[in-house]
PDB file of C-alpha atoms in Angstrom:
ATOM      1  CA  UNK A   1     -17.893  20.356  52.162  1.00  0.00           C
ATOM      2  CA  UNK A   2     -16.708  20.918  48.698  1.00  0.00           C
ATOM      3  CA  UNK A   3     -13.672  22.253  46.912  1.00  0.00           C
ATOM      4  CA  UNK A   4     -14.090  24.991  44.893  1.00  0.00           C
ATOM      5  CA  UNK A   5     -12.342  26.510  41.771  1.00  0.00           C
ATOM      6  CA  UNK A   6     -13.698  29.195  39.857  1.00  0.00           C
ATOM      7  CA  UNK A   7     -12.693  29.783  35.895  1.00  0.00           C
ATOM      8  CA  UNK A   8     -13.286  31.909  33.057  1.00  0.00           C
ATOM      9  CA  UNK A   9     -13.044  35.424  34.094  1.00  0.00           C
ATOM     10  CA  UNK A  10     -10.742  38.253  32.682  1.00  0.00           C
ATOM     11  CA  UNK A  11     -11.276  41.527  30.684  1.00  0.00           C
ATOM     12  CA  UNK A  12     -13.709  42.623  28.446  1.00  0.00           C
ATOM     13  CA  UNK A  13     -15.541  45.944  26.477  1.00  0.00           C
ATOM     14  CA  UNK A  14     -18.506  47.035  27.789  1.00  0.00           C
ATOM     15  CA  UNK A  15     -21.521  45.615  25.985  1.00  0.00           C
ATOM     16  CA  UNK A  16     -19.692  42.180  25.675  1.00  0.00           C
ATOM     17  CA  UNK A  17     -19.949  38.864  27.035  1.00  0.00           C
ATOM     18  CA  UNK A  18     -17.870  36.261  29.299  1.00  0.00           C
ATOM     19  CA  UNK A  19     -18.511  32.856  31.124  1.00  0.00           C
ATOM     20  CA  UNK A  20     -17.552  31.911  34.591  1.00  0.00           C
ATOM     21  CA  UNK A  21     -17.248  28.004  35.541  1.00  0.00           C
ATOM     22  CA  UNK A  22     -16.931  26.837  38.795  1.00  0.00           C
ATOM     23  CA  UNK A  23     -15.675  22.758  39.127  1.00  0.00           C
ATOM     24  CA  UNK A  24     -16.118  21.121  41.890  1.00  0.00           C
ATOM     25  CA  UNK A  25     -13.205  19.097  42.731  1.00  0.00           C
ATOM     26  CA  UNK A  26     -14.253  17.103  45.766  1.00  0.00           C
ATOM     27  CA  UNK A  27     -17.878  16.560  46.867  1.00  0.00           C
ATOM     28  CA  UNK A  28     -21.101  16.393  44.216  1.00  0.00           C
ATOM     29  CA  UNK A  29     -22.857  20.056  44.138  1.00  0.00           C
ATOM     30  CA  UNK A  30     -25.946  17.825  43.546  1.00  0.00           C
ATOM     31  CA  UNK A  31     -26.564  17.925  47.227  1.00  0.00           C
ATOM     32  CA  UNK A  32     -25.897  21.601  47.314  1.00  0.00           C
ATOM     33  CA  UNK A  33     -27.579  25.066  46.995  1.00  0.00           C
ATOM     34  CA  UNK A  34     -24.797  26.626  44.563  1.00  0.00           C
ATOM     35  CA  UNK A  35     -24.388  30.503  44.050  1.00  0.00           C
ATOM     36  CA  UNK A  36     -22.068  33.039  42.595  1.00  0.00           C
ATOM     37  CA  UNK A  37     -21.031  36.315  44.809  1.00  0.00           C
ATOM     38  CA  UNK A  38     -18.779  39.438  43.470  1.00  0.00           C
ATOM     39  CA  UNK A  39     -16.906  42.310  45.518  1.00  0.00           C
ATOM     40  CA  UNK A  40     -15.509  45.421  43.919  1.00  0.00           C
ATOM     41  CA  UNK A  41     -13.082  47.069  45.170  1.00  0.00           C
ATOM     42  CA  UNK A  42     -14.425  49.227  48.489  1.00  0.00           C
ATOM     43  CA  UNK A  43     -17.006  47.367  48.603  1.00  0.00           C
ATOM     44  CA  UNK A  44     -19.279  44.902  50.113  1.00  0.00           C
ATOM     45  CA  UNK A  45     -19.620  41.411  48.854  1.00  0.00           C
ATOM     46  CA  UNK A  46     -22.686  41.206  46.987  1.00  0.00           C
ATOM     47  CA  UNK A  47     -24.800  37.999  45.916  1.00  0.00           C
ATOM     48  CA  UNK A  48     -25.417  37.739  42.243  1.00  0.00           C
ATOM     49  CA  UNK A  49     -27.662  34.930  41.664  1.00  0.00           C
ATOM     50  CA  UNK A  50     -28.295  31.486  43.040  1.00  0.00           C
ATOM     51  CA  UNK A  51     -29.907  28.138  41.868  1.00  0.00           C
ATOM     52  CA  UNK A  52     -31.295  25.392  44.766  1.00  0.00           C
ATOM     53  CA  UNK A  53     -30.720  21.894  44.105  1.00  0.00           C
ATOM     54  CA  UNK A  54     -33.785  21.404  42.358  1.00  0.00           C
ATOM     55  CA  UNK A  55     -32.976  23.879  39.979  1.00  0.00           C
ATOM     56  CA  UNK A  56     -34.533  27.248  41.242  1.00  0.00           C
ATOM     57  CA  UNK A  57     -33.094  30.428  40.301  1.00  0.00           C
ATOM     58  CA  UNK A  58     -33.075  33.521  41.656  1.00  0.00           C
ATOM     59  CA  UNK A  59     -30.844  36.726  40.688  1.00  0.00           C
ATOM     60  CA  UNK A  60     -30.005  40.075  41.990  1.00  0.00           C
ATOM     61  CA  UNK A  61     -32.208  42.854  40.324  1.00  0.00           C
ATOM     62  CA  UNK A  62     -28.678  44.716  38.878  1.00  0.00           C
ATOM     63  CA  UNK A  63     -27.916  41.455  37.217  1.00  0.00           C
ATOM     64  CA  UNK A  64     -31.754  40.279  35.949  1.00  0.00           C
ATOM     65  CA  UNK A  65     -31.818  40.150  32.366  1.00  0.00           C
ATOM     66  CA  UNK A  66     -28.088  39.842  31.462  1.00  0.00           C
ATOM     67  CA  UNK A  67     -26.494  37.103  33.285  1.00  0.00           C
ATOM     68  CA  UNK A  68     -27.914  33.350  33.420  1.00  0.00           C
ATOM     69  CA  UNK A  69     -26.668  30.601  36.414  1.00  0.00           C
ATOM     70  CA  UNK A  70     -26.989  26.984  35.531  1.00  0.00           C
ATOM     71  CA  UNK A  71     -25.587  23.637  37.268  1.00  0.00           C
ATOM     72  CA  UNK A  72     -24.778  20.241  35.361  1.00  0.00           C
ATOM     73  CA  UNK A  73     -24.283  18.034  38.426  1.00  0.00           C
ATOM     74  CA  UNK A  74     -23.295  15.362  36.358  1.00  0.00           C
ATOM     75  CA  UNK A  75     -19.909  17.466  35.208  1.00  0.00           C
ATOM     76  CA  UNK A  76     -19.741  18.732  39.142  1.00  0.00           C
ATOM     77  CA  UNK A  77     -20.227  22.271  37.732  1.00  0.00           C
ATOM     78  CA  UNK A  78     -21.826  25.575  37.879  1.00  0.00           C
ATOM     79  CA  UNK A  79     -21.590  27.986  35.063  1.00  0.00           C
ATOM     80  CA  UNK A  80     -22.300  31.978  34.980  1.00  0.00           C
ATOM     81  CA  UNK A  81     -23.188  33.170  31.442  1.00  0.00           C
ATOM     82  CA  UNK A  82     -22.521  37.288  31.478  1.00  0.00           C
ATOM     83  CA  UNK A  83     -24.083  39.456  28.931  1.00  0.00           C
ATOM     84  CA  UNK A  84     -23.981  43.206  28.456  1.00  0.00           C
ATOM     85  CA  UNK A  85     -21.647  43.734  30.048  1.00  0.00           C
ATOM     86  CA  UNK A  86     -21.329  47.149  32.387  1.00  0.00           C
ATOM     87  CA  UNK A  87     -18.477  48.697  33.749  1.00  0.00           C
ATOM     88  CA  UNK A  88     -20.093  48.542  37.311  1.00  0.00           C
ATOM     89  CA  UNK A  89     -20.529  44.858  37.167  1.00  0.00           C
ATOM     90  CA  UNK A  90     -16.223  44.554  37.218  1.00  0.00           C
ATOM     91  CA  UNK A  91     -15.254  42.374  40.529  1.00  0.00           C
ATOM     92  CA  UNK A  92     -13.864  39.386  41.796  1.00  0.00           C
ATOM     93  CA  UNK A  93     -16.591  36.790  41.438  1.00  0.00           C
ATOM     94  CA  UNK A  94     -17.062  33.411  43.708  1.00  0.00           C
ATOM     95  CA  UNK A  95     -18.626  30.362  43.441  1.00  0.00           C
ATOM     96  CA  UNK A  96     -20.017  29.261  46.747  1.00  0.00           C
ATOM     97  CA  UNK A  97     -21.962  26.389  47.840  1.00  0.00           C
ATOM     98  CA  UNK A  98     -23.669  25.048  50.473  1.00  0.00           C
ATOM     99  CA  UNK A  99     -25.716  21.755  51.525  1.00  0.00           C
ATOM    100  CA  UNK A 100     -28.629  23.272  53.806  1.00  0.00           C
ATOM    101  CA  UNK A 101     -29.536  26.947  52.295  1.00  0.00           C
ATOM    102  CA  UNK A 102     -28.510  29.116  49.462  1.00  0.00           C
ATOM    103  CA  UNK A 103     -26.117  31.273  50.755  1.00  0.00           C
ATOM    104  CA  UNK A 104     -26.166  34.855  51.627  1.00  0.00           C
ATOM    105  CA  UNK A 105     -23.246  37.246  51.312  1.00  0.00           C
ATOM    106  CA  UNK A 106     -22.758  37.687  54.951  1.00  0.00           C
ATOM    107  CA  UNK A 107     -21.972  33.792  55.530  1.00  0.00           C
ATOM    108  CA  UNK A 108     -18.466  34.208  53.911  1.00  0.00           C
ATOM    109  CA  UNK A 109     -17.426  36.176  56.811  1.00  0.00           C
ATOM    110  CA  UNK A 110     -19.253  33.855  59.427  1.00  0.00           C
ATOM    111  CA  UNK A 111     -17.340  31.122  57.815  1.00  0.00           C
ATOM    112  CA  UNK A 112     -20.741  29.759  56.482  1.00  0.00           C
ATOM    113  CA  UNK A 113     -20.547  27.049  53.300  1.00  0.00           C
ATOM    114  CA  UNK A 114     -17.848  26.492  50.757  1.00  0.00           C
ATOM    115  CA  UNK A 115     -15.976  29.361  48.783  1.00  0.00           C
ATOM    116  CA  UNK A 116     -13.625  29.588  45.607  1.00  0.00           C
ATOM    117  CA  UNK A 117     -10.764  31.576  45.537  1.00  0.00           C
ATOM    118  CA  UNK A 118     -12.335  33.879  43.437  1.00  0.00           C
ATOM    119  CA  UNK A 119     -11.941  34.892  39.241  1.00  0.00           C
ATOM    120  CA  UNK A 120     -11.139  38.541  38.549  1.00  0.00           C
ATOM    121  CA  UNK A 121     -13.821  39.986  35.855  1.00  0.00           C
ATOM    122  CA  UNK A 122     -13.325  43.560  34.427  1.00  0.00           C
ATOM    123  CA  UNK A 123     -15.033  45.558  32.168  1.00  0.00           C
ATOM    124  CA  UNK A 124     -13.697  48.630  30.113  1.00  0.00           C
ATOM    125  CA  UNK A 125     -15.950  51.337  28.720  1.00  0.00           C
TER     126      UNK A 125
END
């Protein structure tokens, strides 16, 4: 297991930019799957993109194009770069991590892997 904490969030315009971090401050991420997960308000968590130990990404088509996950294992951290910004993508976003797959959204509830507390993001139009 690993200890979470998630950075970086806050308001913004639409169109703009922001950049979540996500330290881990016990356990080395290099043995884990890390993601990032968001839930607006009403509704369902919802995986935003992932990257595998070996540095495979993968990304939710409403997200494709605009945001970019990356990992630097050696500063025990995983980063979210956010461009263009949309009103819809506003939500608490989570850093989550596991050792044996790259999570899905419903293994928060199942008490699967590792989870931050969470960083609010919110985007004004």
């Amino acid at each position: 297991q690993v200890h979470l904490e998630e950075s970086g969030g806050g308001s913004v315009q639409a169109g703009g930019s922001l950049r979540l971090s996500c330290k881990a401050t016990s356990g080395y991420i290099t043995y884990y799957c890390m993601g990032w997960f968001r839930q607006a308000p009403g509704k369902e968590l919802e995986r935003v993109a992932d990257i595998s130990q070996e540095g495979t990404r993968t990304y939710a088509n409403s997200v494709k194009d605009r945001f970019t996950i990356s990992r630097d294992d050696a500063k025990n951290s995983l980063f979210l770069q956010m461009d263009s910004l949309k009103p819809e993508d506003s939500a608490v976003y989570y850093c989550a991590a596991d050792r044996w797959t790259c999570l899905q959204a419903g293994d928060k509830a199942q008490g699967g892997g590792s989870w931050g507390q969470g960083t609010q993001v919110t985007v004004s139009s």
